Amino acid sequence: MDYNSNISRTFLAPTKSAASDKFGHFMAWFERSFNCKIHVLRTDGGKEFQGVDLLCERIGIRRQKAEPYNQASNGKAERMIRNILEFARSMLLASNLPLVFWGDAVLYANDIIIRIPTSANVNRLSPYEVAYKKTPYLGDLVPFGAKCTVMVSHKYGKKRKDDESSNLETKSFGRTDCGKE
């Protein structure tokens, strides 16, 4: 989470020990997206971030560790995590999808939250607007788990009797799943 714009990026990890790899991915995305370097990393001091310490030391990123068992010292990030999880839980329940789609719900929840105007930013701008300096396009948002149709095209551009286009009904798990971008 960027404390200036309040924009966040969510990565799914199979285990807590993958946190340092995911931070490496986040760092690359952040520096590429905003053309600036990360100077400080604040975490809750959990054991899953021990690998991150070595990476930060090697790259020159200053580490700040929040007090153990004190959520208030890392409150902004903790609130964002809580909001993302509450959104995801609500969307999953409303869609009647099984728990295997938890990760998709979390990613989509973050995608929605960063587009919502917030009083934490000047002029109640969304984190997306502050970070990217443009208004987010909301025309392609669909309800999580909504039914949509996917067009299956002909293989290799050749029309064959056994390979005809067909429409498949599926569920939407995000912005691009229904062929919208």
C-alpha angles and dihedrals in degrees: 000000000000110000093206100056099015090231115150135193122205126211124185117226126188091215137012090247089069091068095101092052090049091049088054089054091047092049092051092047093047096048092045094046099045102024093232137105127247109243103176133031118194120192137163093256095248120159090249088072097057090099089052090059091064092047092049092048092050094048098038101247114150114235125219118186120198119228112275115259091006111110092178092072090062095028101141094055093041090053091049091051091048092050093048092049093047091050091048093048092050094047093048092050093045092049094049089224121149122258092259085083092059093108092051090050092050093050092047092046090056090047090055097042094056089056096053117097112246135196088225089076128065112268089008092279120168118252087247092056093049094046100041099028092230138089113262117245108239100177093097097053113118129180112272109260094014116154114256138168124243119203114220109204131207117280115253091353092283120124111226128173094236094045105052123154114264137180118239124195114224141151126266117239100175151338099309102033094093094051094268125126 
